[in-house]
Short mmCIF file of C-alpha atoms in Angstrom, two decimals:
data_model
loop_
_atom_site.label_atom_id
_atom_site.label_comp_id
_atom_site.label_asym_id
_atom_site.label_seq_id
_atom_site.Cartn_x
_atom_site.Cartn_y
_atom_site.Cartn_z
CA UNK A 1 119.73 26.27 73.28
CA UNK A 2 118.77 24.09 76.17
CA UNK A 3 117.37 21.55 73.79
CA UNK A 4 120.71 21.19 72.04
CA UNK A 5 122.66 20.67 75.21
CA UNK A 6 120.18 18.06 76.33
CA UNK A 7 120.61 16.21 73.05
CA UNK A 8 124.35 16.25 73.31
CA UNK A 9 124.12 14.75 76.75
CA UNK A 10 122.17 11.76 75.48
CA UNK A 11 124.34 8.61 75.38
CA UNK A 12 125.36 7.52 71.89
CA UNK A 13 124.76 10.95 70.37
CA UNK A 14 127.08 11.69 67.49
CA UNK A 15 128.03 8.03 67.13
CA UNK A 16 127.75 6.50 63.69
CA UNK A 17 124.81 4.09 63.51
CA UNK A 18 125.90 0.52 62.76
CA UNK A 19 124.46 0.52 59.22
CA UNK A 20 126.84 3.35 58.37
CA UNK A 21 129.89 1.69 59.92
CA UNK A 22 132.83 0.87 57.69
CA UNK A 23 132.58 -2.96 57.40
CA UNK A 24 128.88 -2.76 56.67
CA UNK A 25 129.42 -0.10 54.02
CA UNK A 26 132.17 -2.14 52.40
CA UNK A 27 130.03 -5.28 52.40
CA UNK A 28 127.21 -3.29 50.86
CA UNK A 29 129.53 -2.04 48.13
CA UNK A 30 130.57 -5.61 47.31
CA UNK A 31 126.95 -6.78 47.17
CA UNK A 32 126.06 -3.81 44.95
CA UNK A 33 128.96 -4.60 42.63
CA UNK A 34 127.92 -8.25 42.42
CA UNK A 35 124.28 -7.42 41.79
CA UNK A 36 124.96 -4.81 39.13
CA UNK A 37 126.93 -7.44 37.23
CA UNK A 38 124.94 -10.62 37.84
CA UNK A 39 121.41 -9.56 38.79
CA UNK A 40 120.07 -10.05 35.25
CA UNK A 41 121.72 -13.44 34.94
CA UNK A 42 120.18 -14.55 38.24
CA UNK A 43 116.80 -13.21 37.18
CA UNK A 44 117.10 -15.17 33.92
CA UNK A 45 117.88 -18.38 35.83
CA UNK A 46 115.00 -17.83 38.25
CA UNK A 47 112.59 -17.12 35.40
CA UNK A 48 113.75 -20.30 33.66
CA UNK A 49 113.23 -22.27 36.86
CA UNK A 50 109.75 -21.03 37.75
CA UNK A 51 108.03 -20.44 34.42
CA UNK A 52 107.08 -24.14 33.82
CA UNK A 53 105.44 -24.41 37.24
CA UNK A 54 103.59 -21.15 36.63
CA UNK A 55 102.36 -22.58 33.36
CA UNK A 56 104.13 -19.97 31.22
CA UNK A 57 106.17 -22.56 29.35
CA UNK A 58 105.87 -26.25 28.61
CA UNK A 59 108.12 -28.23 30.97
CA UNK A 60 108.51 -30.96 28.33
CA UNK A 61 110.14 -28.50 25.91
CA UNK A 62 111.79 -26.10 28.36
CA UNK A 63 112.44 -28.15 31.49
CA UNK A 64 113.13 -26.22 34.71
CA UNK A 65 116.72 -25.52 35.61
CA UNK A 66 116.99 -28.04 38.43
CA UNK A 67 116.04 -30.91 36.08
CA UNK A 68 118.72 -29.79 33.65
CA UNK A 69 121.35 -29.58 36.40
CA UNK A 70 120.43 -33.07 37.62
CA UNK A 71 120.67 -34.38 34.06
CA UNK A 72 124.08 -32.69 33.74
CA UNK A 73 125.26 -34.23 37.02
CA UNK A 74 124.03 -37.68 35.98
CA UNK A 75 125.53 -37.25 32.53
CA UNK A 76 128.94 -36.56 33.98
CA UNK A 77 128.90 -39.08 36.84
CA UNK A 78 126.95 -42.00 35.37
CA UNK A 79 126.61 -41.24 31.68
CA UNK A 80 129.09 -40.70 28.89
CA UNK A 81 129.57 -36.95 29.30
CA UNK A 82 133.11 -37.08 30.66
CA UNK A 83 134.15 -39.21 27.72
CA UNK A 84 132.35 -36.86 25.34
CA UNK A 85 134.03 -33.84 26.86
CA UNK A 86 137.44 -35.42 26.37
CA UNK A 87 136.71 -36.36 22.77
CA UNK A 88 135.36 -32.89 21.96
CA UNK A 89 138.24 -31.17 23.70
CA UNK A 90 140.68 -33.31 21.76
CA UNK A 91 139.09 -32.42 18.41
CA UNK A 92 138.82 -28.72 19.13
CA UNK A 93 142.18 -28.64 20.89
CA UNK A 94 144.04 -30.33 18.05
CA UNK A 95 142.47 -28.03 15.47
CA UNK A 96 142.98 -24.90 17.58
CA UNK A 97 146.57 -25.87 18.38
CA UNK A 98 147.36 -26.49 14.72
CA UNK A 99 145.70 -23.24 13.64
CA UNK A 100 147.59 -21.25 16.26
CA UNK A 101 150.97 -22.84 15.54
CA UNK A 102 150.54 -22.19 11.85
CA UNK A 103 148.59 -18.93 11.99
CA UNK A 104 150.78 -16.91 14.36
CA UNK A 105 154.18 -17.57 12.72
CA UNK A 106 152.69 -17.18 9.25
CA UNK A 107 150.92 -14.00 10.28
CA UNK A 108 154.06 -12.55 11.84
CA UNK A 109 155.93 -13.26 8.65
CA UNK A 110 153.24 -12.04 6.28
CA UNK A 111 152.68 -8.87 8.26
CA UNK A 112 156.29 -7.86 7.79
CA UNK A 113 156.81 -8.70 4.15
CA UNK A 114 154.60 -6.37 2.17
CA UNK A 115 154.99 -8.29 -1.11
CA UNK A 116 153.90 -11.64 0.31
CA UNK A 117 151.01 -10.09 2.16
CA UNK A 118 149.85 -8.33 -0.98
CA UNK A 119 149.96 -11.42 -3.15
CA UNK A 120 148.42 -13.78 -0.60
CA UNK A 121 145.65 -11.48 0.58
CA UNK A 122 143.12 -12.05 -2.24
CA UNK A 123 143.22 -15.84 -1.92
CA UNK A 124 143.04 -15.56 1.87
CA UNK A 125 139.96 -13.37 1.56
CA UNK A 126 138.37 -15.91 -0.79
CA UNK A 127 139.05 -18.79 1.60
CA UNK A 128 137.89 -16.83 4.57
CA UNK A 129 134.61 -15.83 2.97
CA UNK A 130 133.87 -19.41 1.97
CA UNK A 131 131.99 -20.98 4.84
CA UNK A 132 133.99 -23.81 6.36
CA UNK A 133 130.78 -25.79 6.80
CA UNK A 134 130.10 -25.58 3.08
CA UNK A 135 133.52 -27.10 2.56
CA UNK A 136 132.92 -29.88 5.09
CA UNK A 137 131.51 -32.29 2.44
CA UNK A 138 134.63 -31.62 0.38
CA UNK A 139 136.85 -32.43 3.35
CA UNK A 140 134.85 -35.60 3.99
CA UNK A 141 135.34 -36.65 0.36
CA UNK A 142 139.07 -35.99 0.62
CA UNK A 143 139.77 -37.15 4.16
CA UNK A 144 137.01 -39.65 4.93
CA UNK A 145 134.31 -39.53 7.56
CA UNK A 146 136.69 -40.13 10.46
CA UNK A 147 138.43 -37.81 12.88
CA UNK A 148 140.69 -36.19 10.30
CA UNK A 149 137.98 -34.42 8.35
CA UNK A 150 136.36 -33.18 11.59
CA UNK A 151 139.60 -31.81 12.96
CA UNK A 152 140.45 -30.34 9.59
CA UNK A 153 137.20 -28.45 9.14
CA UNK A 154 137.60 -26.95 12.61
CA UNK A 155 141.24 -26.12 11.84
CA UNK A 156 140.23 -24.48 8.58
CA UNK A 157 137.72 -22.17 10.20
CA UNK A 158 139.95 -21.46 13.18
CA UNK A 159 143.00 -20.55 11.14
CA UNK A 160 141.66 -17.36 9.57
CA UNK A 161 140.77 -15.29 12.61
CA UNK A 162 144.16 -15.82 14.22
CA UNK A 163 146.08 -15.43 10.95
CA UNK A 164 144.34 -12.21 9.94
CA UNK A 165 144.53 -10.74 13.45
CA UNK A 166 148.26 -11.45 13.61
CA UNK A 167 148.87 -9.87 10.19
CA UNK A 168 146.83 -6.86 11.28
CA UNK A 169 148.72 -6.63 14.57
CA UNK A 170 152.09 -6.62 12.86
CA UNK A 171 151.03 -4.14 10.20
CA UNK A 172 149.80 -1.60 12.70
CA UNK A 173 153.04 -1.48 14.69
CA UNK A 174 154.09 2.17 14.90
CA UNK A 175 156.92 2.64 12.36
CA UNK A 176 158.25 5.44 14.57
CA UNK A 177 159.01 2.91 17.29
CA UNK A 178 160.85 0.71 14.80
CA UNK A 179 162.84 3.73 13.65
CA UNK A 180 163.67 4.57 17.26
CA UNK A 181 164.89 1.01 17.84
CA UNK A 182 167.10 1.21 14.75
CA UNK A 183 168.62 4.52 15.86
CA UNK A 184 169.37 2.93 19.20
CA UNK A 185 171.28 0.00 17.77
CA UNK A 186 168.62 -2.72 17.50
CA UNK A 187 169.36 -5.32 14.85
CA UNK A 188 166.54 -6.91 12.81
CA UNK A 189 165.95 -9.75 15.24
CA UNK A 190 165.89 -7.42 18.23
CA UNK A 191 163.44 -5.13 16.46
CA UNK A 192 161.21 -8.12 15.86
CA UNK A 193 161.54 -9.60 19.35
CA UNK A 194 161.36 -6.42 21.40
CA UNK A 195 159.22 -4.09 19.26
CA UNK A 196 157.10 -5.88 16.65
CA UNK A 197 156.09 -8.91 18.71
CA UNK A 198 155.02 -7.10 21.90
CA UNK A 199 153.25 -4.41 19.87
CA UNK A 200 151.28 -7.05 17.96
CA UNK A 201 150.45 -9.13 21.03
CA UNK A 202 147.14 -7.49 22.02
CA UNK A 203 145.83 -7.97 18.46
CA UNK A 204 147.07 -11.56 18.47
CA UNK A 205 145.04 -12.17 21.60
CA UNK A 206 141.94 -10.75 19.95
CA UNK A 207 142.55 -13.31 17.20
CA UNK A 208 143.12 -16.12 19.71
CA UNK A 209 139.83 -15.46 21.45
CA UNK A 210 137.98 -15.25 18.16
CA UNK A 211 139.61 -18.48 17.03
CA UNK A 212 138.74 -20.26 20.27
CA UNK A 213 135.08 -19.29 19.86
CA UNK A 214 135.14 -20.38 16.23
CA UNK A 215 136.71 -23.73 17.07
CA UNK A 216 133.88 -24.55 19.51
CA UNK A 217 131.28 -23.41 17.00
CA UNK A 218 132.67 -25.64 14.27
CA UNK A 219 133.24 -28.48 16.68
CA UNK A 220 129.54 -28.68 17.42
CA UNK A 221 128.54 -28.38 13.79
CA UNK A 222 130.94 -31.11 12.76
CA UNK A 223 129.82 -33.37 15.57
CA UNK A 224 126.18 -32.83 14.73
CA UNK A 225 126.70 -33.74 11.10
CA UNK A 226 128.69 -36.92 11.30
CA UNK A 227 129.80 -38.25 14.67
CA UNK A 228 128.80 -40.82 17.26
CA UNK A 229 130.50 -39.17 20.21
CA UNK A 230 131.26 -35.71 21.53
CA UNK A 231 129.14 -33.00 23.09
CA UNK A 232 127.68 -31.84 19.79
CA UNK A 233 126.60 -35.42 19.08
CA UNK A 234 124.99 -35.61 22.53
CA UNK A 235 122.92 -32.50 21.88
CA UNK A 236 121.61 -33.97 18.62
CA UNK A 237 121.21 -37.47 20.00
CA UNK A 238 119.31 -36.33 23.10
CA UNK A 239 116.95 -34.39 20.89
CA UNK A 240 116.29 -37.43 18.65
CA UNK A 241 115.54 -39.50 21.74
CA UNK A 242 113.48 -36.69 23.26
CA UNK A 243 115.71 -36.55 26.33
CA UNK A 244 115.19 -32.83 26.60
CA UNK A 245 116.87 -32.24 30.00
CA UNK A 246 119.93 -34.11 28.70
CA UNK A 247 119.94 -31.98 25.56
CA UNK A 248 119.92 -28.78 27.61
CA UNK A 249 122.58 -30.24 29.88
CA UNK A 250 124.85 -30.76 26.86
CA UNK A 251 124.13 -27.23 25.65
CA UNK A 252 124.94 -25.86 29.11
CA UNK A 253 128.18 -27.83 29.04
CA UNK A 254 129.10 -26.18 25.75
CA UNK A 255 128.42 -22.76 27.15
CA UNK A 256 130.64 -23.51 30.15
CA UNK A 257 133.38 -24.77 27.83
CA UNK A 258 133.27 -21.54 25.81
CA UNK A 259 133.30 -19.42 28.96
CA UNK A 260 136.30 -21.22 30.40
CA UNK A 261 138.25 -20.99 27.14
CA UNK A 262 137.62 -17.26 27.06
CA UNK A 263 138.50 -16.92 30.75
CA UNK A 264 141.84 -18.71 30.26
CA UNK A 265 142.76 -16.50 27.29
CA UNK A 266 141.67 -13.34 29.09
CA UNK A 267 143.80 -14.21 32.10
CA UNK A 268 146.77 -14.97 29.87
CA UNK A 269 146.28 -11.68 28.03
CA UNK A 270 146.06 -9.70 31.26
CA UNK A 271 149.38 -11.23 32.29
CA UNK A 272 151.25 -10.81 29.02
CA UNK A 273 149.86 -7.42 28.02
CA UNK A 274 149.77 -5.66 31.35
CA UNK A 275 150.75 -2.42 29.64
CA UNK A 276 147.67 -2.32 27.43
CA UNK A 277 144.13 -2.30 28.66
CA UNK A 278 142.35 -5.59 28.14
CA UNK A 279 139.26 -4.77 26.19
CA UNK A 280 136.22 -6.97 25.76
CA UNK B 1 196.09 16.44 26.86
CA UNK B 2 193.34 13.98 27.74
CA UNK B 3 190.85 16.82 27.83
CA UNK B 4 191.86 17.95 24.37
CA UNK B 5 191.35 14.42 23.08
CA UNK B 6 187.94 14.21 24.64
CA UNK B 7 186.68 17.49 23.29
CA UNK B 8 187.92 16.73 19.80
CA UNK B 9 185.32 13.95 19.47
CA UNK B 10 181.96 14.80 18.02
CA UNK B 11 183.18 17.11 15.29
CA UNK B 12 180.70 17.18 12.41
CA UNK B 13 181.39 18.28 8.85
CA UNK B 14 178.48 18.56 6.43
CA UNK B 15 179.70 18.65 2.84
CA UNK B 16 177.46 19.90 0.09
CA UNK B 17 174.40 17.78 1.02
CA UNK B 18 171.59 17.62 -1.50
CA UNK B 19 168.40 15.65 -1.43
CA UNK B 20 165.20 15.72 -3.42
CA UNK B 21 161.90 13.91 -3.24
CA UNK B 22 159.37 13.08 -5.85
CA UNK B 23 155.84 13.67 -4.60
CA UNK B 24 153.02 12.85 -7.02
CA UNK B 25 155.40 13.25 -9.93
CA UNK B 26 156.50 16.68 -8.71
CA UNK B 27 160.19 17.07 -8.11
CA UNK B 28 160.97 18.69 -4.81
CA UNK B 29 164.45 19.84 -3.81
CA UNK B 30 164.57 19.66 -0.05
CA UNK B 31 168.27 20.19 0.52
CA UNK B 32 170.44 22.04 -1.93
CA UNK B 33 174.15 21.94 -1.29
CA UNK B 34 174.10 22.48 2.46
CA UNK B 35 177.56 22.70 4.00
CA UNK B 36 178.59 23.40 7.56
CA UNK B 37 181.08 22.55 10.21
CA UNK B 38 180.06 21.96 13.81
CA UNK B 39 182.89 21.91 16.32
CA UNK B 40 183.01 19.23 18.97
CA UNK B 41 180.95 20.33 21.95
CA UNK B 42 179.24 23.09 20.02
CA UNK B 43 175.50 23.66 20.10
CA UNK B 44 173.93 24.40 16.73
CA UNK B 45 170.29 25.23 16.16
CA UNK B 46 168.79 24.73 12.72
CA UNK B 47 165.73 26.84 11.98
CA UNK B 48 163.72 27.40 8.85
CA UNK B 49 160.20 27.61 7.56
CA UNK B 50 158.36 24.33 7.16
CA UNK B 51 159.53 22.62 4.00
CA UNK B 52 163.01 24.07 4.35
CA UNK B 53 164.42 20.60 4.87
CA UNK B 54 165.59 21.02 8.44
CA UNK B 55 164.13 17.73 9.59
CA UNK B 56 165.49 15.98 6.50
CA UNK B 57 168.93 17.35 7.29
CA UNK B 58 168.70 15.97 10.81
CA UNK B 59 167.52 12.58 9.54
CA UNK B 60 170.49 12.43 7.17
CA UNK B 61 172.80 13.28 10.07
CA UNK B 62 171.15 10.53 12.14
CA UNK B 63 171.65 8.05 9.32
CA UNK B 64 167.93 7.42 8.89
CA UNK B 65 167.99 8.74 5.35
CA UNK B 66 170.63 8.92 2.65
CA UNK B 67 171.46 12.12 0.82
CA UNK B 68 171.48 12.16 -2.97
CA UNK B 69 174.79 13.99 -3.07
CA UNK B 70 177.35 15.15 -0.57
CA UNK B 71 178.48 13.54 2.63
CA UNK B 72 178.64 13.82 6.41
CA UNK B 73 181.93 13.38 8.23
CA UNK B 74 182.12 12.72 11.95
CA UNK B 75 185.61 13.18 13.37
CA UNK B 76 186.85 12.98 9.78
CA UNK B 77 185.10 9.70 8.97
CA UNK B 78 182.28 9.53 6.43
CA UNK B 79 179.13 8.11 8.02
CA UNK B 80 176.67 5.64 6.53
CA UNK B 81 173.55 4.65 8.41
CA UNK B 82 172.90 4.91 12.12
CA UNK B 83 175.76 4.72 14.59
CA UNK B 84 176.44 4.63 18.27
CA UNK B 85 178.26 7.97 18.15
CA UNK B 86 174.86 9.64 17.66
CA UNK B 87 171.64 9.68 19.67
CA UNK B 88 168.33 11.18 18.61
CA UNK B 89 165.68 12.89 20.70
CA UNK B 90 162.52 12.81 18.63
CA UNK B 91 159.59 15.17 18.67
CA UNK B 92 157.51 12.41 20.30
CA UNK B 93 159.01 10.49 23.22
CA UNK B 94 158.84 7.21 21.24
CA UNK B 95 158.97 5.03 24.33
CA UNK B 96 158.15 1.33 24.16
CA UNK B 97 154.80 1.18 26.02
CA UNK B 98 155.44 -2.33 27.41
CA UNK B 99 158.73 -1.41 29.08
CA UNK B 100 159.16 0.50 32.32
CA UNK B 101 160.93 3.86 32.33
CA UNK B 102 164.13 2.15 33.44
CA UNK B 103 163.94 -0.58 30.78
CA UNK B 104 163.23 2.00 28.09
CA UNK B 105 166.43 3.83 28.97
CA UNK B 106 168.33 0.54 29.24
CA UNK B 107 167.04 -0.65 25.84
CA UNK B 108 169.78 0.98 23.68
CA UNK B 109 172.44 -0.11 26.16
CA UNK B 110 171.36 -3.75 25.94
CA UNK B 111 171.38 -3.46 22.15
CA UNK B 112 174.97 -2.38 22.39
CA UNK B 113 175.99 -5.45 24.30
CA UNK B 114 175.92 -4.22 27.89
CA UNK B 115 174.90 -6.83 30.45
CA UNK B 116 171.40 -6.36 31.79
CA UNK B 117 172.49 -5.38 35.31
CA UNK B 118 175.10 -2.98 33.97
CA UNK B 119 172.65 -1.44 31.53
CA UNK B 120 170.06 -0.95 34.27
CA UNK B 121 172.58 0.62 36.62
CA UNK B 122 173.63 3.17 34.01
CA UNK B 123 170.02 3.76 32.98
CA UNK B 124 169.12 4.44 36.63
CA UNK B 125 171.79 7.14 36.79
CA UNK B 126 170.39 8.96 33.77
CA UNK B 127 166.77 8.58 34.85
CA UNK B 128 167.81 10.30 38.08
CA UNK B 129 169.68 12.95 36.10
CA UNK B 130 166.45 13.99 34.37
CA UNK B 131 164.65 14.03 37.71
CA UNK B 132 162.55 10.88 37.37
CA UNK B 133 164.28 8.81 40.04
CA UNK B 134 160.95 7.95 41.64
CA UNK B 135 159.41 6.73 38.40
CA UNK B 136 161.88 4.06 37.29
CA UNK B 137 159.22 1.33 37.42
CA UNK B 138 156.41 3.38 35.90
CA UNK B 139 155.02 2.54 32.47
CA UNK B 140 155.03 5.26 29.78
CA UNK B 141 151.22 5.43 29.84
CA UNK B 142 151.44 6.64 33.44
CA UNK B 143 153.65 9.62 32.58
CA UNK B 144 152.75 13.14 31.49
CA UNK B 145 154.03 14.43 28.14
CA UNK B 146 156.89 16.32 29.75
CA UNK B 147 157.93 13.35 31.86
CA UNK B 148 157.86 11.02 28.87
CA UNK B 149 160.06 13.43 26.92
CA UNK B 150 162.51 13.47 29.84
CA UNK B 151 162.74 9.69 29.55
CA UNK B 152 163.56 10.18 25.88
CA UNK B 153 166.34 12.57 26.88
CA UNK B 154 167.66 10.13 29.50
CA UNK B 155 167.66 7.36 26.89
CA UNK B 156 169.67 9.52 24.48
CA UNK B 157 172.19 10.59 27.13
CA UNK B 158 172.66 7.09 28.55
CA UNK B 159 174.32 5.87 25.36
CA UNK B 160 176.96 8.59 25.94
CA UNK B 161 176.79 9.89 22.38
CA UNK B 162 179.30 12.27 20.85
CA UNK B 163 176.50 14.01 19.06
CA UNK B 164 173.00 14.65 20.30
CA UNK B 165 170.45 15.20 17.53
CA UNK B 166 167.18 16.83 18.55
CA UNK B 167 164.18 17.07 16.25
CA UNK B 168 161.81 19.72 17.63
CA UNK B 169 162.08 17.98 20.99
CA UNK B 170 159.73 20.24 22.95
CA UNK B 171 157.32 21.15 20.16
CA UNK B 172 154.47 19.17 21.68
CA UNK B 173 154.84 20.46 25.24
CA UNK B 174 152.98 23.30 26.93
CA UNK B 175 154.80 26.62 27.33
CA UNK B 176 155.70 26.23 31.02
CA UNK B 177 157.01 22.67 30.70
CA UNK B 178 158.89 23.71 27.59
CA UNK B 179 160.86 26.41 29.42
CA UNK B 180 161.74 24.05 32.29
CA UNK B 181 162.89 21.41 29.83
CA UNK B 182 165.01 23.91 27.87
CA UNK B 183 166.72 25.00 31.07
CA UNK B 184 167.38 21.41 32.00
CA UNK B 185 168.71 20.58 28.57
CA UNK B 186 171.07 23.57 28.70
CA UNK B 187 172.38 22.36 32.06
CA UNK B 188 172.81 18.77 30.90
CA UNK B 189 174.53 19.90 27.69
CA UNK B 190 177.11 21.84 29.72
CA UNK B 191 177.67 18.90 32.05
CA UNK B 192 177.87 16.17 29.40
CA UNK B 193 179.92 18.20 26.90
CA UNK B 194 178.31 16.71 23.81
CA UNK B 195 177.87 18.24 20.39
CA UNK B 196 174.24 19.26 20.06
CA UNK B 197 172.36 19.77 16.81
CA UNK B 198 168.85 21.01 17.40
CA UNK B 199 166.15 21.39 14.80
CA UNK B 200 163.43 23.75 15.94
CA UNK B 201 160.81 26.18 14.70
CA UNK B 202 160.91 28.00 18.01
CA UNK B 203 163.30 30.96 17.56
CA UNK B 204 163.47 31.69 21.29
CA UNK B 205 164.48 28.09 21.89
CA UNK B 206 167.20 28.45 19.27
CA UNK B 207 168.61 31.59 20.91
CA UNK B 208 168.34 30.06 24.36
CA UNK B 209 170.16 26.82 23.58
CA UNK B 210 172.50 27.40 20.66
CA UNK B 211 175.98 28.82 20.16
CA UNK B 212 175.08 29.38 16.54
CA UNK B 213 171.84 29.40 14.56
CA UNK B 214 171.71 28.07 11.02
CA UNK B 215 168.81 29.37 8.94
CA UNK B 216 167.79 27.15 6.04
CA UNK B 217 166.25 28.98 3.10
CA UNK B 218 163.14 27.60 1.50
CA UNK B 219 162.85 29.18 -1.91
CA UNK B 220 164.76 27.71 -4.86
CA UNK B 221 168.39 28.58 -4.49
CA UNK B 222 167.54 29.94 -1.05
CA UNK B 223 170.79 30.60 0.70
CA UNK B 224 171.56 29.38 4.18
CA UNK B 225 172.52 32.06 6.67
CA UNK B 226 174.09 31.98 10.10
CA UNK B 227 173.81 33.99 13.27
CA UNK B 228 176.23 33.66 16.16
CA UNK B 229 174.63 33.68 19.59
CA UNK B 230 177.32 35.38 21.60
CA UNK B 231 175.54 35.51 24.95
CA UNK B 232 176.80 34.39 28.37
CA UNK B 233 175.29 31.25 29.90
CA UNK B 234 173.03 30.55 31.66
CA UNK B 235 170.98 32.80 29.46
CA UNK B 236 168.26 35.18 30.45
CA UNK B 237 165.28 35.40 28.12
CA UNK B 238 164.42 38.97 29.08
CA UNK B 239 167.94 40.37 28.87
CA UNK B 240 168.46 43.02 26.13
CA UNK B 241 171.00 41.04 24.08
CA UNK B 242 168.70 38.01 24.05
CA UNK B 243 165.67 39.98 22.95
CA UNK B 244 167.70 41.71 20.24
CA UNK B 245 168.96 38.43 18.80
CA UNK B 246 165.49 36.98 18.76
CA UNK B 247 164.28 40.06 16.87
CA UNK B 248 167.13 39.72 14.43
CA UNK B 249 166.10 36.08 13.79
CA UNK B 250 162.48 37.10 13.31
CA UNK B 251 163.59 39.68 10.77
CA UNK B 252 165.39 36.95 8.86
CA UNK B 253 161.98 35.44 8.26
CA UNK B 254 160.47 38.81 7.37
CA UNK B 255 158.59 38.92 10.68
CA UNK B 256 158.55 41.51 13.41
#
């Protein structure tokens, strides 16, 4: 009894210690959130950085991260990287833009007209299952070794994901919603604009992200096979010349390009499809 | 005089409607010569075992399906297809998930040429009428089943229909919510003075809401029967007359 009263009399008794105070707890929560998401990535980078100096890997084949970052910096500031990025972006962008502006309208149309979808589906499946890279020599024969065949092979591979996703999106629109719209006076165009299109939008975005990934994939392949500029060419060229840090720098650049394309599309999707959960 | 004019709108005549389907080569008569007359402002419940064609009848009335024979007259005019004199409350709320509660209710009004501001103002009134005034900016995914169905009711009322068609509107709701919604619908029906045609498999619901119950027969040549619900409103589910009528309806189906 006396002990308790003595304790209560002590100054600071019952006060929350500083490590349990609100700002500290909040900061800790943020750090925890960051670590749970990025700890493995950081560990990977650290491992990459230190394993050559520990003798686990050969620095000539797997150069440490700082060498790669320096090579990347030099490539962009002194070297030809900025030009290569522009050229690659132009190729992929043209192809992606063409695929999207053909694929989405065509998909919206095909998804709504059962007969056309039915009759076009087998040939679409055949084209889709034929690797675009296998067709690249054909495109070169037809279109020459210049820019056109490169852009076209990327376009070809990029078209199918967005086209098929759009068709799928339109086909899975709930017919009950369309019926509701009709009962409540919506004409054909209104049904399309206010029911079919928004309902198909999340699927269309799935297609867009798939297509963006595909366009970068094909870009690199096309640039490795027959080009004298572009990031894909730089990867190949650096390897031929045994400029390994430069090669990794180009690869890193590609990864960053893919990440930013995905980020842009994700942000756009989150804005346009607020009502549906954005899923990865 | 003006009142008489108002109440004379929404008069429905069903003339000898027949419809059949072909399912896997089997011929199925769903409706066989159904006739009826629903006075303007009357509340009719249509009950029947599953397969009796009650939903088909409602869909023909809504203009979503055509009958093989017979016709539907509204205020003396034969109807073809959907029309703005009728509004449907479906079994599911059928809200557009990307529109807010308010925009969902305004959707039919915009389709009918109302300006956006005007449509939203009227929609707001009806959203408040069904007790969702605080949820105008909510998305359908944020609502409970009962709330979503209320939005469906607000949407139907906002178009100021002459005839309200309800297809098992509370079938998917829990018992408590269902009773609340039935009470609210009865109140709104009295206030809005619309003709109400309600398809239901819930006999208590039929007795609670309807002036008259139409029983569709299932078996071939099954006759349609009618029971008048001559009870004062608002109705009391435990009152003797109510219980007796519900029993009488059960007996019609050979149940006790």
